[in-house]
Coordinates of C-alpha atoms in Angstrom, one line a residue:
M1 CA -43.0 -29.1 -87.1
N2 CA -42.1 -31.2 -85.3
R3 CA -43.2 -29.9 -81.8
N4 CA -42.6 -33.4 -79.7
G5 CA -38.8 -33.5 -81.5
F6 CA -37.9 -29.5 -80.8
A7 CA -39.3 -29.5 -77.1
L8 CA -36.8 -33.4 -76.2
E9 CA -34.8 -31.1 -77.8
S10 CA -34.5 -28.1 -75.5
A11 CA -35.5 -29.9 -72.4
L12 CA -32.1 -31.9 -73.8
F13 CA -30.3 -28.5 -73.9
L14 CA -31.6 -26.7 -71.3
M15 CA -30.3 -29.4 -68.9
L16 CA -26.9 -30.1 -69.8
L17 CA -26.8 -26.1 -69.4
I18 CA -27.4 -26.7 -66.2
A19 CA -25.0 -29.1 -66.0
T20 CA -22.4 -27.4 -66.4
L21 CA -24.1 -24.6 -64.5
I22 CA -23.8 -26.5 -61.4
A23 CA -20.3 -28.5 -62.4
V24 CA -18.2 -24.6 -62.8
T25 CA -20.5 -24.2 -59.0
V26 CA -19.1 -27.4 -57.7
T27 CA -15.3 -27.1 -59.4
G28 CA -15.4 -22.8 -58.1
V29 CA -16.8 -24.2 -54.4
I30 CA -14.9 -27.1 -53.4
P31 CA -11.4 -24.3 -53.3
T32 CA -13.6 -21.9 -51.1
V33 CA -14.4 -24.5 -48.5
R34 CA -11.4 -26.5 -48.3
T35 CA -9.7 -22.1 -48.3
S36 CA -12.3 -21.5 -45.7
S37 CA -11.3 -24.5 -43.9
L38 CA -8.1 -23.2 -43.6
D39 CA -8.6 -19.9 -43.3
Y40 CA -10.7 -21.3 -39.7
R41 CA -8.0 -23.2 -38.3
N42 CA -4.8 -21.1 -39.0
A43 CA -7.7 -18.3 -37.3
R44 CA -8.9 -20.7 -34.0
V45 CA -4.3 -21.5 -33.8
T46 CA -3.3 -18.2 -34.0
Y47 CA -6.6 -17.3 -30.7
A48 CA -4.4 -20.3 -29.3
A49 CA -1.1 -18.9 -29.2
E50 CA -3.0 -15.1 -28.0
A51 CA -4.4 -17.6 -25.2
G52 CA -0.6 -18.9 -24.9
A53 CA 0.1 -15.3 -24.0
D54 CA -2.2 -14.2 -21.8
A55 CA -2.3 -17.4 -19.5
I56 CA 1.1 -16.1 -18.7
M57 CA 0.7 -12.6 -18.7
A58 CA -2.4 -13.7 -15.5
Q59 CA 0.2 -16.1 -14.0
L60 CA 3.4 -13.0 -14.0
E61 CA 0.4 -10.7 -13.3
I62 CA 0.0 -12.9 -9.2
A63 CA 4.4 -13.8 -9.2
L64 CA 4.4 -9.8 -9.3
Q65 CA 2.4 -9.4 -5.3
D66 CA 5.5 -9.2 -4.0
G67 CA 6.7 -6.1 -6.4
V68 CA 9.7 -8.9 -7.9
L69 CA 9.6 -10.8 -10.7
S70 CA 12.7 -13.1 -11.0
D71 CA 14.3 -15.9 -12.6
A72 CA 12.4 -18.6 -11.3
D73 CA 9.0 -16.4 -11.3
L74 CA 10.2 -16.1 -15.8
A75 CA 11.0 -20.2 -16.4
A76 CA 7.9 -21.0 -13.6
V77 CA 6.1 -19.8 -16.2
V78 CA 3.6 -22.6 -17.9
P79 CA 1.0 -22.2 -20.9
P80 CA -2.4 -23.8 -20.9
T81 CA -4.0 -26.3 -21.9
I82 CA -6.3 -26.2 -24.0
S83 CA -7.8 -30.0 -26.0
G84 CA -6.7 -29.8 -29.2
F85 CA -3.4 -27.6 -29.4
N86 CA -0.1 -28.3 -28.2
Y87 CA 2.8 -25.2 -27.3
D88 CA 5.8 -25.8 -29.1
A89 CA 7.6 -23.0 -27.1
V90 CA 5.7 -20.1 -24.5
T91 CA 9.0 -17.8 -23.6
V92 CA 9.9 -14.8 -21.5
T93 CA 12.4 -12.3 -21.6
R94 CA 13.2 -9.2 -19.8
M95 CA 14.1 -6.7 -21.6
G96 CA 16.9 -4.3 -20.1
G97 CA 17.1 -3.9 -16.6
I98 CA 14.1 -2.4 -13.7
T99 CA 13.0 1.2 -14.5
V100 CA 11.5 3.9 -12.2
E101 CA 8.7 6.0 -14.7
T102 CA 5.4 8.1 -13.6
I103 CA 2.2 6.4 -14.8
T104 CA 0.4 8.5 -16.1
D105 CA -3.3 7.3 -16.9
G106 CA -4.8 3.5 -15.4
P107 CA -6.4 3.1 -11.3
F108 CA -2.9 4.1 -10.2
A109 CA -2.1 7.3 -11.9
G110 CA -0.3 9.9 -10.7
L111 CA 2.3 7.3 -8.3
Y112 CA 5.3 6.3 -9.6
S113 CA 5.9 2.2 -10.9
L114 CA 9.0 -0.6 -11.1
T115 CA 8.6 -1.4 -14.1
Q116 CA 10.2 -4.8 -16.2
N117 CA 9.1 -4.6 -19.8
M118 CA 9.1 -7.9 -21.2
E119 CA 9.0 -9.8 -24.3
I120 CA 6.0 -13.0 -24.5
N121 CA 6.9 -14.9 -27.2
S122 CA 4.0 -17.8 -28.1
R123 CA 4.6 -20.5 -30.5
V124 CA 1.2 -23.3 -30.7
S125 CA 0.6 -25.8 -33.7
D126 CA -3.0 -28.4 -33.8
Y127 CA -3.3 -31.6 -35.2
Q128 CA -3.0 -31.4 -38.7
N129 CA 0.2 -29.0 -38.1
N130 CA -1.1 -25.8 -39.0
R131 CA 1.2 -23.7 -36.6
S132 CA 1.4 -19.8 -35.2
A133 CA 3.1 -17.7 -33.5
V134 CA 2.9 -14.2 -31.8
V135 CA 5.0 -11.8 -29.7
V136 CA 3.4 -9.7 -26.8
T137 CA 5.4 -7.2 -25.5
A138 CA 4.8 -5.9 -22.7
K139 CA 5.1 -4.5 -18.7
A140 CA 4.8 -5.7 -15.3
Q141 CA 4.2 -2.7 -12.7
A142 CA 5.2 -3.3 -8.9
I143 CA 3.6 -0.4 -7.4
P144 CA 5.2 1.0 -4.2
L145 CA 2.9 2.0 -1.7
F146 CA 5.8 4.3 0.6
Q147 CA 6.0 7.4 -2.3
F148 CA 3.5 10.2 -0.6
G149 CA 4.1 12.1 2.2
V150 CA 1.2 11.2 3.2
F151 CA -1.4 8.7 2.2
F152 CA -5.3 8.8 3.7
E153 CA -7.5 7.1 1.6
K154 CA -10.5 8.4 4.0
D155 CA -10.7 12.3 4.9
L156 CA -8.2 14.2 6.2
E157 CA -8.6 16.8 8.8
I158 CA -4.9 19.2 9.3
H159 CA -5.4 21.6 11.9
N160 CA -2.8 21.6 14.1
G161 CA -2.1 24.8 16.6
P162 CA 2.5 24.5 16.7
A163 CA 3.4 24.9 13.9
M164 CA 4.1 22.1 10.8
T165 CA 6.2 22.2 8.2
F166 CA 5.9 19.5 6.0
E167 CA 7.5 19.0 2.9
G168 CA 6.4 16.1 0.6
W169 CA 3.7 15.5 -1.4
V170 CA -0.2 15.1 0.8
H171 CA -3.2 13.1 -1.3
T172 CA -6.8 12.0 0.4
N173 CA -9.0 9.9 -2.0
G174 CA -11.9 11.9 0.7
N175 CA -12.0 15.1 1.8
L176 CA -9.6 17.6 2.7
Y177 CA -9.7 20.0 5.3
L178 CA -7.3 22.7 6.4
S179 CA -7.8 24.8 9.6
S180 CA -5.2 25.8 11.7
V181 CA -2.8 29.4 12.9
S182 CA 0.8 27.6 11.6
S183 CA 0.8 25.4 8.6
W184 CA 2.8 25.4 5.9
Y185 CA 3.5 23.4 3.2
R186 CA 5.6 22.2 0.7
S187 CA 4.6 20.5 -2.3
L188 CA 1.2 19.0 -4.5
L189 CA -1.8 18.8 -1.7
T190 CA -4.7 16.8 -4.1
T191 CA -7.7 15.1 -3.7
P192 CA -10.6 13.9 -5.8
N193 CA -13.2 15.2 -3.7
Q194 CA -13.9 18.8 -2.0
V195 CA -11.3 20.9 -0.5
F196 CA -12.8 22.5 2.6
H197 CA -10.5 25.6 4.6
N198 CA -13.4 24.3 7.7
R199 CA -12.2 22.0 9.9
K200 CA -15.1 19.3 9.7
D201 CA -15.4 19.5 13.5
K202 CA -17.3 22.8 13.7
D203 CA -17.1 25.7 11.5
Q204 CA -14.0 26.8 12.5
S205 CA -11.5 28.2 9.5
N206 CA -7.9 29.4 11.1
N207 CA -6.8 31.6 8.6
G208 CA -2.8 30.3 9.1
V209 CA -2.6 27.5 5.4
W210 CA 0.0 28.1 3.8
I211 CA 0.9 26.2 0.0
E212 CA 4.2 27.1 -2.0
D213 CA 3.7 28.4 -4.9
A214 CA 6.2 26.9 -8.2
F215 CA 8.7 29.7 -7.0
G216 CA 9.1 29.0 -3.8
V217 CA 7.0 31.4 -2.3
D218 CA 4.0 31.6 0.7
N219 CA 0.5 32.1 -0.2
R220 CA -2.2 32.2 1.8
L221 CA -5.4 29.9 1.2
D222 CA -8.4 32.1 1.9
F223 CA -10.8 29.5 -0.5
D224 CA -12.2 26.3 -0.9
S225 CA -15.0 23.9 -3.1
R226 CA -17.8 25.7 -1.2
T227 CA -16.5 29.9 -2.2
H228 CA -15.8 28.1 -5.7
P229 CA -17.7 25.6 -6.8
V230 CA -17.9 25.7 -10.3
P231 CA -14.3 23.2 -11.4
A232 CA -12.8 27.0 -13.9
D233 CA -13.5 29.3 -11.3
F234 CA -11.6 26.5 -7.9
Q235 CA -8.7 25.7 -10.9
L236 CA -8.4 29.3 -12.1
Q237 CA -8.2 30.6 -8.0
S238 CA -5.7 27.1 -7.5
N239 CA -3.7 28.7 -10.0
N240 CA -3.0 32.5 -9.8
K241 CA -2.2 31.3 -5.5
F242 CA -0.2 28.2 -5.9
D243 CA 1.1 27.4 -9.2
N244 CA -2.3 24.8 -9.2
R245 CA -0.3 22.6 -6.9
L246 CA -4.0 22.3 -4.5
K247 CA -6.1 20.4 -6.1
S248 CA -9.8 19.2 -6.2
G249 CA -11.8 16.5 -7.5
A250 CA -12.5 20.4 -10.0
Y251 CA -9.2 19.1 -11.4
G252 CA -10.6 15.8 -12.7
V253 CA -8.7 13.9 -9.1
D254 CA -9.1 10.4 -9.5
S255 CA -9.2 8.4 -6.2
L256 CA -5.4 6.8 -6.1
S257 CA -6.8 2.7 -6.0
L258 CA -5.0 1.4 -3.2
P259 CA -2.1 -1.1 -3.3
L260 CA -4.4 -4.2 -2.0
P261 CA -5.1 -7.4 -3.8
A262 CA -9.2 -6.4 -4.8
G263 CA -12.1 -7.3 -2.2
M264 CA -9.2 -7.3 0.8
P265 CA -10.0 -4.8 3.5
A266 CA -7.6 -2.5 3.7
H267 CA -6.7 -3.1 7.6
S268 CA -6.1 -6.9 6.6
I269 CA -2.6 -6.1 6.0
M270 CA -1.4 -5.7 9.4
E271 CA -3.4 -9.2 10.6
P272 CA -2.0 -12.8 11.5
R273 CA -1.8 -15.3 9.1
V274 CA -4.4 -17.6 8.5
L275 CA -4.0 -20.7 6.3
A276 CA -7.4 -20.1 3.8
D277 CA -5.2 -17.2 3.0
V278 CA -5.0 -17.0 -1.1
Q279 CA -1.7 -16.4 -2.8
A280 CA -2.4 -12.7 -2.8
V281 CA -3.9 -12.2 0.6
R282 CA -0.5 -14.1 1.6
A283 CA 1.4 -11.6 -0.2
A284 CA 0.0 -8.2 0.8
K285 CA 0.2 -9.9 4.6
F286 CA 2.9 -8.4 7.0
S287 CA 2.8 -11.4 8.3
W288 CA 3.3 -13.7 5.8
K289 CA 6.2 -12.0 5.1
A290 CA 7.9 -11.9 8.2
D291 CA 11.8 -13.1 8.4
Y292 CA 10.4 -13.8 12.3
Y293 CA 6.6 -14.7 13.2
V294 CA 6.1 -14.2 16.8
E295 CA 3.1 -15.2 18.5
V296 CA 2.5 -14.2 22.3
D297 CA 0.8 -16.0 24.5
L298 CA -0.6 -13.9 27.3
G299 CA -2.1 -17.1 29.0
D300 CA 1.7 -18.4 30.0
N301 CA 3.6 -17.3 32.3
Q302 CA 6.8 -17.3 31.1
Q303 CA 9.1 -14.8 29.7
C304 CA 10.3 -17.3 27.2
N305 CA 10.3 -20.8 26.1
S306 CA 12.4 -22.5 23.9
P307 CA 10.5 -21.8 20.8
P308 CA 9.0 -23.5 19.2
G309 CA 6.9 -23.7 22.0
I310 CA 4.4 -21.3 24.2
G311 CA 5.1 -18.3 25.6
T312 CA 6.9 -16.1 22.8
E313 CA 6.8 -18.4 19.9
W314 CA 9.2 -17.8 16.6
I315 CA 8.5 -19.3 13.3
R316 CA 11.1 -19.3 11.0
D317 CA 11.2 -22.1 8.4
T318 CA 15.2 -22.0 8.1
Q319 CA 16.9 -19.5 10.1
T320 CA 18.2 -19.9 13.1
L321 CA 16.0 -19.0 16.0
P322 CA 17.3 -17.9 19.7
N323 CA 16.9 -19.8 22.3
V324 CA 15.7 -19.0 25.7
G325 CA 18.3 -16.6 27.1
S326 CA 18.9 -14.6 23.6
C327 CA 15.0 -14.4 23.7
N328 CA 15.0 -13.5 27.7
N329 CA 17.5 -9.8 26.0
I330 CA 15.5 -9.1 23.0
F331 CA 11.8 -9.5 24.3
E332 CA 10.4 -8.2 28.2
L333 CA 6.6 -9.0 28.5
E334 CA 5.8 -6.3 31.1
P335 CA 1.8 -6.6 32.7
D336 CA 0.3 -2.8 33.3
A337 CA 3.7 -1.5 32.2
F338 CA 2.8 1.9 32.1
Y339 CA -0.6 4.0 32.6
E340 CA -2.1 5.2 28.9
G341 CA -3.3 8.4 29.0
R342 CA -5.6 8.2 25.5
E343 CA -6.8 4.9 26.7
G344 CA -7.4 6.1 30.4
R345 CA -5.9 2.0 30.9
F346 CA -2.7 0.2 31.3
A347 CA -1.0 -1.1 28.5
D348 CA 1.0 -4.3 29.0
A349 CA 3.9 -3.8 27.0
F350 CA 5.8 -6.4 24.7
T351 CA 9.1 -4.8 24.5
V352 CA 11.5 -5.2 22.1
D353 CA 14.8 -4.0 22.5
L354 CA 16.4 -3.9 18.9
A355 CA 19.7 -3.1 20.4
E356 CA 19.8 -7.0 21.9
L357 CA 17.7 -8.0 18.7
F358 CA 21.1 -6.1 16.8
A359 CA 23.8 -8.3 18.8
W360 CA 22.0 -11.5 18.3
V361 CA 22.0 -11.1 14.7
G362 CA 25.7 -10.2 14.9
G363 CA 26.7 -10.3 11.8
D364 CA 25.1 -14.2 11.1
A365 CA 23.9 -14.4 7.7
S366 CA 21.5 -17.5 9.5
R367 CA 20.0 -14.8 12.2
E368 CA 19.1 -12.0 9.7
V369 CA 15.9 -10.0 10.7
R370 CA 14.4 -8.3 8.1
I371 CA 10.5 -8.3 8.7
L372 CA 9.4 -8.8 12.0
Y373 CA 6.2 -9.5 13.3
I374 CA 4.2 -9.6 16.6
T375 CA 0.9 -10.3 17.7
F376 CA -0.8 -11.6 20.8
K377 CA -3.0 -15.0 21.0
N378 CA -5.2 -15.8 24.7
L379 CA -6.2 -12.5 25.3
G380 CA -8.3 -13.3 28.0
G381 CA -5.5 -14.9 30.6
G382 CA -3.4 -12.6 30.6
D383 CA -1.8 -10.4 33.4
D384 CA -3.4 -7.5 35.1
P385 CA -2.2 -5.8 38.5
Q386 CA -4.9 -2.9 37.9
S387 CA -7.6 -5.5 37.3
D388 CA -8.7 -2.8 34.1
G389 CA -8.8 -5.4 31.5
V390 CA -4.9 -7.0 29.3
Y391 CA -4.6 -3.9 26.6
P392 CA -1.5 -5.7 24.4
V393 CA 0.5 -3.5 22.3
V394 CA 3.9 -4.2 20.7
R395 CA 7.1 -1.2 21.8
I396 CA 10.5 -0.5 20.3
K397 CA 13.0 1.1 22.2
N398 CA 16.9 1.5 21.4
G399 CA 16.5 1.8 18.1
S400 CA 18.7 4.8 17.3
L401 CA 21.3 3.0 15.2
L402 CA 20.2 -0.3 12.7
V403 CA 22.5 -2.2 11.5
N404 CA 19.9 -3.7 8.4
P405 CA 16.7 -2.5 7.2
I406 CA 13.8 -3.3 9.4
T407 CA 9.9 -3.1 9.2
I408 CA 8.8 -4.6 12.4
A409 CA 4.5 -5.0 12.2
T410 CA 2.1 -5.7 14.7
D411 CA -2.1 -5.7 14.6
F412 CA -2.2 -4.4 18.1
P413 CA -1.4 -0.5 18.9
I414 CA 2.9 0.2 18.7
Y415 CA 5.1 2.6 20.0
I416 CA 8.1 4.2 19.0
Q417 CA 10.3 4.7 22.6
G418 CA 13.3 7.5 22.1
D419 CA 15.2 8.5 18.7
Y420 CA 15.3 6.5 15.7
N421 CA 17.0 5.9 13.3
T422 CA 18.9 8.4 13.3
I423 CA 22.2 7.6 13.6
G424 CA 23.5 6.5 10.5
W425 CA 20.4 5.1 7.9
Q426 CA 18.4 2.1 7.1
P427 CA 15.4 1.9 5.6
S428 CA 12.5 1.5 7.8
A429 CA 8.8 1.1 8.0
V430 CA 7.0 0.4 11.1
V431 CA 3.4 -0.7 11.0
G432 CA 0.3 -1.1 13.8
D433 CA -2.7 -0.3 14.9
A434 CA -2.3 3.2 15.5
M435 CA 0.9 4.8 15.8
N436 CA 2.7 6.2 19.2
W437 CA 5.7 8.5 20.0
L438 CA 7.2 8.7 23.3
S439 CA 10.2 11.1 23.5
N440 CA 13.5 9.8 24.9
A441 CA 12.4 11.8 28.2
W442 CA 10.0 8.8 28.6
T443 CA 10.7 6.6 32.0
D444 CA 7.8 3.9 32.5
A445 CA 8.4 4.8 35.9
A446 CA 7.4 8.4 36.0
H447 CA 4.1 7.7 34.4
Q448 CA 2.5 5.2 36.5
G449 CA -1.0 6.9 36.6
P450 CA -2.7 9.6 34.6
G451 CA -0.2 12.8 34.8
V452 CA 1.9 14.2 32.3
T453 CA 5.8 14.6 32.5
N454 CA 7.8 16.7 30.0
A455 CA 8.9 15.2 27.5
S456 CA 12.4 16.3 25.2
S457 CA 12.9 16.7 21.5
T458 CA 12.8 13.2 19.2
S459 CA 14.1 12.5 16.5
Y460 CA 12.1 9.4 14.1
Y461 CA 13.2 8.6 10.7
L462 CA 10.6 5.9 9.0
A463 CA 7.8 5.0 7.0
V464 CA 4.7 4.2 9.3
L465 CA 1.4 2.1 8.1
A466 CA -1.3 2.5 10.6
G467 CA -4.6 3.2 11.5
H468 CA -6.0 6.9 12.8
S469 CA -9.5 8.5 14.5
A470 CA -11.4 9.5 12.4
T471 CA -14.0 12.0 13.0
P472 CA -17.1 10.5 13.0
W473 CA -19.2 13.1 11.3
D474 CA -19.2 16.8 9.5
W475 CA -21.2 19.5 11.3
F476 CA -22.4 20.7 8.0
D477 CA -24.8 17.2 7.8
G478 CA -24.9 16.3 11.6
G479 CA -25.4 19.7 13.2
G480 CA -23.2 20.8 16.2
N481 CA -20.0 20.3 16.7
A482 CA -18.5 16.4 16.2
P483 CA -15.8 15.0 18.7
Y484 CA -12.9 15.7 16.9
G485 CA -10.1 12.3 15.7
G486 CA -7.4 14.4 16.2
G487 CA -6.0 14.4 12.6
L488 CA -3.0 14.4 10.7
E489 CA -1.2 16.5 13.5
N490 CA -2.0 13.7 15.8
Y491 CA -2.1 10.4 13.7
P492 CA 1.5 9.8 15.4
R493 CA 0.2 9.8 18.9
F494 CA 1.3 11.3 22.3
L495 CA 1.3 11.2 25.7
E496 CA 3.8 13.7 27.0
R497 CA 4.3 17.4 27.7
W498 CA 5.8 18.6 24.3
S499 CA 4.9 22.1 25.0
G500 CA 8.6 23.9 23.2
R501 CA 10.1 20.6 22.3
T502 CA 10.5 19.5 18.8
A503 CA 9.4 16.7 17.2
T504 CA 10.8 15.7 14.2
F505 CA 9.9 13.1 11.3
S506 CA 11.9 12.4 8.1
G507 CA 9.3 9.1 6.4
S508 CA 5.8 8.8 5.0
L509 CA 2.7 7.8 7.1
V510 CA 0.0 6.7 5.2
S511 CA -3.0 5.1 6.8
L512 CA -5.7 2.7 4.8
S513 CA -7.9 2.2 7.8
E514 CA -9.6 3.5 11.5
S515 CA -7.7 1.8 14.2
Q516 CA -8.9 -1.8 15.1
Y517 CA -7.5 -2.2 18.4
A518 CA -7.0 1.7 20.2
L519 CA -10.3 2.6 20.6
A520 CA -10.3 5.8 22.5
Q521 CA -11.3 9.8 20.9
W522 CA -8.3 12.8 21.3
S523 CA -8.3 14.6 24.1
G524 CA -5.9 17.3 24.7
A525 CA -6.3 15.8 28.4
Y526 CA -3.2 13.7 28.6
Y527 CA 0.0 15.5 26.4
N528 CA 0.5 19.0 25.1
P529 CA 1.6 18.8 21.9
P530 CA 6.0 19.5 20.1
N531 CA 6.1 21.1 17.4
R532 CA 5.8 19.8 13.8
N533 CA 9.2 19.1 11.6
W534 CA 8.1 16.6 9.1
S535 CA 8.8 16.1 5.8
F536 CA 8.5 13.7 3.3
D537 CA 11.7 10.9 2.9
T538 CA 12.7 12.0 -0.4
R539 CA 15.6 9.1 -0.1
F540 CA 12.1 6.8 -0.9
E541 CA 12.7 7.7 -4.2
D542 CA 15.2 5.7 -5.1
P543 CA 13.6 1.6 -4.5
T544 CA 16.6 0.4 -3.6
N545 CA 15.8 2.5 -0.7
L546 CA 12.6 1.4 0.1
P547 CA 11.8 -0.4 3.1
P548 CA 11.4 -5.0 3.4
G549 CA 7.7 -5.5 2.5
T550 CA 7.1 -1.8 1.6
P551 CA 3.0 -3.0 0.1
V552 CA 3.2 -3.4 -3.9
V553 CA 0.5 -3.9 -6.4
G554 CA 1.5 -6.1 -8.8
S555 CA 0.1 -5.0 -12.9
V556 CA 0.4 -6.2 -16.3
I557 CA -0.6 -4.1 -19.8
H558 CA -0.1 -5.0 -22.9
T559 CA 1.7 -2.8 -25.2
A560 CA 2.4 -4.0 -27.9
F561 CA 0.9 -6.7 -30.3
R562 CA 2.6 -8.6 -33.3
P563 CA 1.8 -11.6 -35.2
V564 CA 5.0 -13.9 -36.8
Y565 CA 4.7 -15.6 -39.7

C-alpha cells in the first residue's frame, strides 16, 4: 500500500472540505453583514426622527413659558441640525381645544392646568435614502398660580384674634401653625410637613380653630403632628373629624413646585427688567410682561416729563403714551405723603389714580393698559421733607370700577386705598413687595405722624402676590418667645383702627418669599384688626377669568409614541 499517496489524497480532501466550509460561511456572512448594516442605518434614521420630536417638545416648552401656545409658536418650530440627516417634515398639530384638568402626578400634582393636547410628526431621511417617521402625542400644561385661596412657600401661621372665616384651599410648603380663638375653614388645608395646633412664636394653643367636614359640619381642631406622630394615627384622626380635609406629610402630601423657571429666586418675579435676563426669566417677570413700564426717577423734581425721558418715564414699544398733562392727572408723586405706622417712617407715595387712567384710555385700543409695572430709580436723590430717609411706595386709589382686566405690579411696597374692583368685576391682580390695605375712611391728612384713626368697612376683590414677614425662629428650637411675623391675618397689612369693621376679601393670597423693602416686624401698636371675611374667588377657576400676566409654568410631557411605517 502506498502510504504517501494516501496522505496526499487525504490532505487534498481536507483542503477541499475547508474551502467548501469557508465558501458556505462567507456566503452566509455577506447577507448578514448587509442586513446588519441596513438595520444599523434604519436604527440611526429612526433615532434621528425621535430626536426631531424631542427638539420640537423642547421648543414648545420654552414657548409655553407665557402660558399660551399660539399658532405663531407652532409655526415657528424647527427641526434640529444633525449631520447626515435631512428632515423632510416636522409638524405640530393641535388635538382639540384647551381643557382644564387636574394634574395627578409629577411635581405639580394637585394643581389644575390649562392643557393643550398635540401631535408631533417627525419624518427624516439619510444620504442613502433610508427613511423613518415617528408620531409623538404630547400635552402642553400651563399651570396658573392664582388657583389657591392661600399659597405660601414658607411656614404659614394663622393666629387671628377677631373672627375669620376662610373659604378656599389653604396650602403651605412649610409647616402649618393653627391657633386662634375664632377661625373657621371651609375647604382643604394641606402641607407636606407638619401641622401644629400651636403658635410658632410661643407656647400657646387656643381652641377656636374649626374645620368643616364633607357634610358642612364644623369640628374643632384638638390634635396635631405632635400628638399623633404616627402617620396612620394622624390620618385616622383627620378622617374621623374632618373627612381628610386636614392633610400633612402623614398623607404623603408633596411640596407643590413653584411656577417659576428653574433656579430663579422667587422674589425675582416682581423685579425690574435686566437686559441680561434670559427668555424664561423674561417670561416670568411682570416687568417684561407689562404693557407699560413706568420708571420713576426720584432724583428729578418734575412730576412727569414728556416720555420717554427722566422723571416719570413710560416705556412702550407700540402703544400710545400719555402727554405731560395726562401723565400728571394719572400719577402723583408725594414725598412723605403719610406716616407709615408699621415701618415707623414717612412713605413717599407714587399714587396711581385708576379712574384717571381709564379716562385717558377712553376705549382707545392703542392706549389699553392690562399690565402696568412701576419701579423707582435714584433712591438717594429724592425729596425728604421729614429727613427720615426715602421710602418709596406705590399706591392705588379710585379702583372700585375697573374698565378692563388689569394687573399692577412693582418691586416696592404697594397700597390699595378704598374699595377695589367692587362695581362689576374684572380679573385683576396686584403684585408687590408687601401688600397694604387702606380703608375708605383713610386720609393722608389724618396720618402725618404716629397715631391711629378709625377705618370703615372696605372690600377688595383681586389676586395678591406679595412678600410677607416671617416669625424668625420656632420657639420649640429657639427657647423663649420669638417676635411674631404677623401671620396670614396680617399678610395684607393694616394701619387703621378697624375694630368692629370688616375687611372683605375675595381672591387669592400668594406669598413666595419674604419682603425685601418693608422690613419692620409686626406689632399691634399702630392698628386694630378688622373682622376678616375672606374667601377664594371661584371665578379664578375659569381660565378666562385669570388676571393678566398670571404666573404659569410651562410643562410639555409625552403621552404616547408610535413609529410610522
